[in-house]
mmCIF file of C-alpha atoms in Angstrom:
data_model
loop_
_atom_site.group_PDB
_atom_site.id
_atom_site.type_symbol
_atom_site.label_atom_id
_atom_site.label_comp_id
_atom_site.label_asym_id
_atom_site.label_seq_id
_atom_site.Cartn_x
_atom_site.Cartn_y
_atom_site.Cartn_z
ATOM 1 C CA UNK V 1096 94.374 61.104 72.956
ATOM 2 C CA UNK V 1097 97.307 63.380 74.964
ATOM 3 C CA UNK V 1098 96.791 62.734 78.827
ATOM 4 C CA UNK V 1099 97.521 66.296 80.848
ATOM 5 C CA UNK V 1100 98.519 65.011 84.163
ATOM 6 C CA UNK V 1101 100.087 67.783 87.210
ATOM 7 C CA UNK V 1102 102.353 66.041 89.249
ATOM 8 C CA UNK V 1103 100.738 66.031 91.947
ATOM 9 C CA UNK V 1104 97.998 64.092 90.651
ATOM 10 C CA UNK V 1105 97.236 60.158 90.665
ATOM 11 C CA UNK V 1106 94.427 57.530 89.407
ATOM 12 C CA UNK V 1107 92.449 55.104 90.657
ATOM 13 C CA UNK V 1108 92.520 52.180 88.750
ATOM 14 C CA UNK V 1109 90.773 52.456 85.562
ATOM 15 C CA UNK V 1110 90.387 55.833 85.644
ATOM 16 C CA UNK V 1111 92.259 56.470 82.580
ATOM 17 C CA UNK V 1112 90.242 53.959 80.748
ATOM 18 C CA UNK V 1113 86.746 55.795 81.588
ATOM 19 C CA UNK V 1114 88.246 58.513 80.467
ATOM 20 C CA UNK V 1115 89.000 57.053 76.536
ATOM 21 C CA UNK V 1116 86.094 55.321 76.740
ATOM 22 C CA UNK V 1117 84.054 57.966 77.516
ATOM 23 C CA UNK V 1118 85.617 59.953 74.305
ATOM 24 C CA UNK V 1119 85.447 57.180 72.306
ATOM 25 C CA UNK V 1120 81.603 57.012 72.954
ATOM 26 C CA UNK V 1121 80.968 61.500 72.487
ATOM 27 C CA UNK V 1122 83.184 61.863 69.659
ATOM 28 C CA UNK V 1123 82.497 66.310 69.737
ATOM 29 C CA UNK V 1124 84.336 65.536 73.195
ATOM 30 C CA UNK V 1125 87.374 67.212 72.998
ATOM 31 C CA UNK V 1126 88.536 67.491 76.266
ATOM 32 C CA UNK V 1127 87.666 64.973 79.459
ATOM 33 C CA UNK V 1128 88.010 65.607 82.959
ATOM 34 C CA UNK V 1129 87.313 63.349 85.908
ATOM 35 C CA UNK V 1130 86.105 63.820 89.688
ATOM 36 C CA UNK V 1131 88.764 65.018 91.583
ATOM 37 C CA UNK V 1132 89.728 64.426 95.019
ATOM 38 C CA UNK V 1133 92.080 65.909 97.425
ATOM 39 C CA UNK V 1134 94.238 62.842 99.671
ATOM 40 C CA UNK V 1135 91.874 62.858 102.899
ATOM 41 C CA UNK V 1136 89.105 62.000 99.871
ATOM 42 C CA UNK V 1137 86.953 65.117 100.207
ATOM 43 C CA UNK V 1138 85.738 66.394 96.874
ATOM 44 C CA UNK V 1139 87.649 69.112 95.187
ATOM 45 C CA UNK V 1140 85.287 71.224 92.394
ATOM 46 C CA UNK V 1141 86.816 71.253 89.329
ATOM 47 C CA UNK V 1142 83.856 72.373 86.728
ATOM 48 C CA UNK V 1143 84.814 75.935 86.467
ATOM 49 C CA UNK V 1144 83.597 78.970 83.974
ATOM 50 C CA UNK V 1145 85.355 81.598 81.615
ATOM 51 C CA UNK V 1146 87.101 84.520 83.065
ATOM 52 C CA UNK V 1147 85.023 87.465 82.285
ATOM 53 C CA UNK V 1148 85.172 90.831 83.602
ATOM 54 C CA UNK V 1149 82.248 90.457 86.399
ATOM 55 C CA UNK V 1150 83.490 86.875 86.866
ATOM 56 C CA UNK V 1151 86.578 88.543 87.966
ATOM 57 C CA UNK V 1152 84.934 90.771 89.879
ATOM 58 C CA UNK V 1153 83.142 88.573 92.423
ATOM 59 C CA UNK V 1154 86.144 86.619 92.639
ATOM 60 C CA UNK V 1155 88.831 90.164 93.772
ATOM 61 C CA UNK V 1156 86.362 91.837 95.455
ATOM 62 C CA UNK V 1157 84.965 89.010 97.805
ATOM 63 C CA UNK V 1158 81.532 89.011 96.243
ATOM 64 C CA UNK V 1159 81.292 85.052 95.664
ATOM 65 C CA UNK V 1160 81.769 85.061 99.723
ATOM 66 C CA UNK V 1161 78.136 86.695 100.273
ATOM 67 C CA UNK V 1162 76.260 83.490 98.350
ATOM 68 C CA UNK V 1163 78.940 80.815 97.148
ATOM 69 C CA UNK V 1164 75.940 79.172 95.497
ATOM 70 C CA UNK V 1165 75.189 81.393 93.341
ATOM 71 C CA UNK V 1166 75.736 81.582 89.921
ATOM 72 C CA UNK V 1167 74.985 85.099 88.728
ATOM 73 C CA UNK V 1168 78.154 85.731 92.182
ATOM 74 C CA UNK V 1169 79.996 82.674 91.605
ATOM 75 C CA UNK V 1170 80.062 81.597 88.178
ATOM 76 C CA UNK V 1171 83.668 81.186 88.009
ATOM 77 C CA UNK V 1172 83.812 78.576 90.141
ATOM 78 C CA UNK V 1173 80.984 76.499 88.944
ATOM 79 C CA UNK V 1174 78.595 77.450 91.244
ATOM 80 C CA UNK V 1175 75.419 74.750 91.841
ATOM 81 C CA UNK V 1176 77.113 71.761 89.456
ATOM 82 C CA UNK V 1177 76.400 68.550 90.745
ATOM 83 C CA UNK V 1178 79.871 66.389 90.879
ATOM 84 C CA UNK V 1179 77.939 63.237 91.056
ATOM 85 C CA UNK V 1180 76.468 63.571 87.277
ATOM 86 C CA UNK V 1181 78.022 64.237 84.000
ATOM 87 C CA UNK V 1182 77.892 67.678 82.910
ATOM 88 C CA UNK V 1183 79.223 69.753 79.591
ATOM 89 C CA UNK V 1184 81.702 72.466 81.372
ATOM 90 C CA UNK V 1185 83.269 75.816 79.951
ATOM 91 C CA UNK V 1186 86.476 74.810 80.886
ATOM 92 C CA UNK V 1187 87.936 71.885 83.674
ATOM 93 C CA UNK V 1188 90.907 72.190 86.412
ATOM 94 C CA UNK V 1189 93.295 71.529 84.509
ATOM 95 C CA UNK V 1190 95.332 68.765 86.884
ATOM 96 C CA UNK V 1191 94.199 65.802 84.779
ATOM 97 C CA UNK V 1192 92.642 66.156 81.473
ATOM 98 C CA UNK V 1193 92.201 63.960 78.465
ATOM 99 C CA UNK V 1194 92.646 65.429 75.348
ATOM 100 C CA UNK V 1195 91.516 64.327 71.859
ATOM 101 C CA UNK V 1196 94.604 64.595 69.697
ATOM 102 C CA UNK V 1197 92.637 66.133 66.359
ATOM 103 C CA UNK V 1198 90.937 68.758 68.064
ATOM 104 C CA UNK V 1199 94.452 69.614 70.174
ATOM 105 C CA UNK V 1200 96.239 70.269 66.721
ATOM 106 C CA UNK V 1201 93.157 71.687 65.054
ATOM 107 C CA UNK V 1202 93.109 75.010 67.587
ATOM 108 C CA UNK V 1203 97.190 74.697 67.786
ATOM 109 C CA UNK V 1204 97.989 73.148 70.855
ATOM 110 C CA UNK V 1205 98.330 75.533 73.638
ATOM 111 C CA UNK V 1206 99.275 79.090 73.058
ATOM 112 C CA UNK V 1207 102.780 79.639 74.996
ATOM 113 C CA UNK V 1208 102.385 82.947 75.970
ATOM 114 C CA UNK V 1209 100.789 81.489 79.007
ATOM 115 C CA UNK V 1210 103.244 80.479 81.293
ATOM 116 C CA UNK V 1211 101.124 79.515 84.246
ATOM 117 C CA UNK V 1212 98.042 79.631 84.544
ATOM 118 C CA UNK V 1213 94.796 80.035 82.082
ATOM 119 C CA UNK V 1214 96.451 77.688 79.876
ATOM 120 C CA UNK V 1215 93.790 74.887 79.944
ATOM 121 C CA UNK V 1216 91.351 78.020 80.228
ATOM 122 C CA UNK V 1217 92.886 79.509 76.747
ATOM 123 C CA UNK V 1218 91.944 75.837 75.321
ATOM 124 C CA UNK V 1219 89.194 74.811 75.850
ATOM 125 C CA UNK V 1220 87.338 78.239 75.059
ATOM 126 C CA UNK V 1221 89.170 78.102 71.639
ATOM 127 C CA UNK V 1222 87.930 74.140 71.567
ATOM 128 C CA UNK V 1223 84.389 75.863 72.243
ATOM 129 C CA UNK V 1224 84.341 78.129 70.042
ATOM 130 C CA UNK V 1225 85.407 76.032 67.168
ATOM 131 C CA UNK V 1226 82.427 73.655 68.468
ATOM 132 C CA UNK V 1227 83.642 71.326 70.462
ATOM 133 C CA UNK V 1228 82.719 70.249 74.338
ATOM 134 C CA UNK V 1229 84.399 70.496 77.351
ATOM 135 C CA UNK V 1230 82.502 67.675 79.930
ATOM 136 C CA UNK V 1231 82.906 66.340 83.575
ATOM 137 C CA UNK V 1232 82.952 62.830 83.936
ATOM 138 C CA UNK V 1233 82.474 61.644 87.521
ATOM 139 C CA UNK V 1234 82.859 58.003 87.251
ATOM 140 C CA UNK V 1235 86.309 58.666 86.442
ATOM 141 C CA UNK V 1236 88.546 59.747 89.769
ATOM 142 C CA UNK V 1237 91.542 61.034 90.666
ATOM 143 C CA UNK V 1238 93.722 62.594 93.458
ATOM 144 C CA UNK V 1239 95.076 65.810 93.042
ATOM 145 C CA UNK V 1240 97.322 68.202 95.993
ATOM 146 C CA UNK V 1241 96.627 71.080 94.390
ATOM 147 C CA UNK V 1242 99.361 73.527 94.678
ATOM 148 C CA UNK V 1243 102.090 71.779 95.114
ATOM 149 C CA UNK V 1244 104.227 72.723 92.247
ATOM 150 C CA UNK V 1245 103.753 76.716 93.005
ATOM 151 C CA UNK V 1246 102.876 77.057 97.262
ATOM 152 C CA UNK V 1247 107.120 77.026 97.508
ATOM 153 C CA UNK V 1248 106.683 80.616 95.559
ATOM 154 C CA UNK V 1249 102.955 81.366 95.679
ATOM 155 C CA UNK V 1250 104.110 85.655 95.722
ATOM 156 C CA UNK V 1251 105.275 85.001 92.141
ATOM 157 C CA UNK V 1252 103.081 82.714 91.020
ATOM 158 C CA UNK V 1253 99.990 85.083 92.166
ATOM 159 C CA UNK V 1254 101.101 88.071 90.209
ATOM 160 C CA UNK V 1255 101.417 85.100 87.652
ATOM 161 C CA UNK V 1256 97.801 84.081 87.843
ATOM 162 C CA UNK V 1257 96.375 87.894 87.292
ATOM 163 C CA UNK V 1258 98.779 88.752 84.375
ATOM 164 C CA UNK V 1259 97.390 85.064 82.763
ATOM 165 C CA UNK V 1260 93.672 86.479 83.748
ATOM 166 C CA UNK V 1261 95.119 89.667 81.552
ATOM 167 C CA UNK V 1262 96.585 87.825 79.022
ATOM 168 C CA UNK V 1263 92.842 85.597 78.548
ATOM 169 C CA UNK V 1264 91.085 88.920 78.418
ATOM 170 C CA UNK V 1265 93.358 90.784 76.076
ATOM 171 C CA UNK V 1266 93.283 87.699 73.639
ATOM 172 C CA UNK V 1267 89.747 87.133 73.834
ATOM 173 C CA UNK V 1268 88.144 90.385 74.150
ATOM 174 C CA UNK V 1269 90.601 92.913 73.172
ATOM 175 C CA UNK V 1270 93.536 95.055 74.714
ATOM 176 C CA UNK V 1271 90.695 97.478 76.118
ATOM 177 C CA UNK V 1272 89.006 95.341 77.706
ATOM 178 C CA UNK V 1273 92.090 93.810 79.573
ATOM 179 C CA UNK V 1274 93.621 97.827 80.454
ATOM 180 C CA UNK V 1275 90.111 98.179 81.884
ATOM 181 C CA UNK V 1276 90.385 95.172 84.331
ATOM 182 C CA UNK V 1277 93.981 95.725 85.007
ATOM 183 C CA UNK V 1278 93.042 98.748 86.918
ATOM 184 C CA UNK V 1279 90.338 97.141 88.717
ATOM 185 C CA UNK V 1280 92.455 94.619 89.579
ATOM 186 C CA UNK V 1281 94.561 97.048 90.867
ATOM 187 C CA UNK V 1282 92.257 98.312 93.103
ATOM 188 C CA UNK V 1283 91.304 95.186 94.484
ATOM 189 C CA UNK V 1284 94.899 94.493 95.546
ATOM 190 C CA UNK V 1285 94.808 97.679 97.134
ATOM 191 C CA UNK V 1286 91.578 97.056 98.998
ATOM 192 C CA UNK V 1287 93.084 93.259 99.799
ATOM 193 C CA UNK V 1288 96.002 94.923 101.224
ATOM 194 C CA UNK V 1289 93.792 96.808 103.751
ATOM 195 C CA UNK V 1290 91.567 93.324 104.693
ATOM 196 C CA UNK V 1291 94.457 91.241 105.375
ATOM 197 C CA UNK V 1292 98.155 91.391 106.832
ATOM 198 C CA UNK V 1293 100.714 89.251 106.646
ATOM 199 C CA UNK V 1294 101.725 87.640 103.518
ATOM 200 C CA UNK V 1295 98.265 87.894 102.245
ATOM 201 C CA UNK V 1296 98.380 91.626 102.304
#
């Protein structure tokens, strides 16, 4: 197994071990992610979906606000999954991650042209669709910031995070398809920069 770890994450004891022996037990496992928490110990959601066009959507234009529960508005971030139970995922946070070594190298690794960003997204849909799982296993825990490596330059690291949004699209359903959400994404950072001032604007 390869153990993806941010460094600004830690375990509780064991953790690693439920991990492996939680793969060892679901060999089609590829990838295994624990319950994260933040440091003051409240939950933080990690079971999240694939970028899609109306994924991205709800996410720029403030839909998943009107009903956070919802999955058809708030898909991306795993709306309605249970953190208490074991579930098969599209794709985990990727702050901690165990990784089965022969499916890593059978997809390639990661693909490099993500610098930041989608990275762990770009896996694990190329782990799924070469038919292997993604799943959530709560009885393993960790803490994790969040953040911590790119708050110090969040303005770069945002335009980061839409090109890698670009970059998943393009890849996975074609250069149109990406020029297409480009310039909606465009338009939502021109709507965002009417909502909000400040930085956020």
């Amino acid at each position: 197994y390869v153990l993806l770890l941010n460094s600004d994450a830690w375990m509780d004891d064991g953790a690693v071990d439920l991990l492996a022996a939680f793969a060892d037990a679901h060999p089609r496992a590829a990838v295994v992610g624990p319950r994260l928490r933040y440091p003051d110990g409240r939950l933080q959601r990690s079971v999240r979906g694939f970028p899609t066009p109306w994924r991205l959507v709800t996410e720029y234009y403030f839909l998943r606000w009107l009903a956070p529960n919802s999955r058809a508005l708030n898909a991306f971030y795993g709306a309605g999954v249970d953190h208490r139970s074991r579930h098969t995922a599209e794709f985990l946070v990727g702050a901690v991650l165990l990784v089965r070594r022969t499916a890593f190298e059978e997809v390639g690794g990661f693909d490099t042209d993500f610098f930041m960003f989608n990275e762990e997204v770009d896996l694990c849909y190329r782990l799924d669709r070469a038919g292997w799982r993604t799943v959530f296993c709560p009885t393993a825990e960790f803490t994790h910031v969040g953040g911590a490596s790119t708050t110090p330059v969040w303005d770069s690291m945002y335009r980061e995070q839409l090109r890698s949004h670009l970059r998943f699209l393009s890849k996975h359903r074609g250069e149109q398809t990406a020029e297409r959400m480009r310039k909606v994404l465009m338009w939502s950072m021109r709507l965002r920069s009417v909502v909000f001032r400040g930085d956020r604007a």
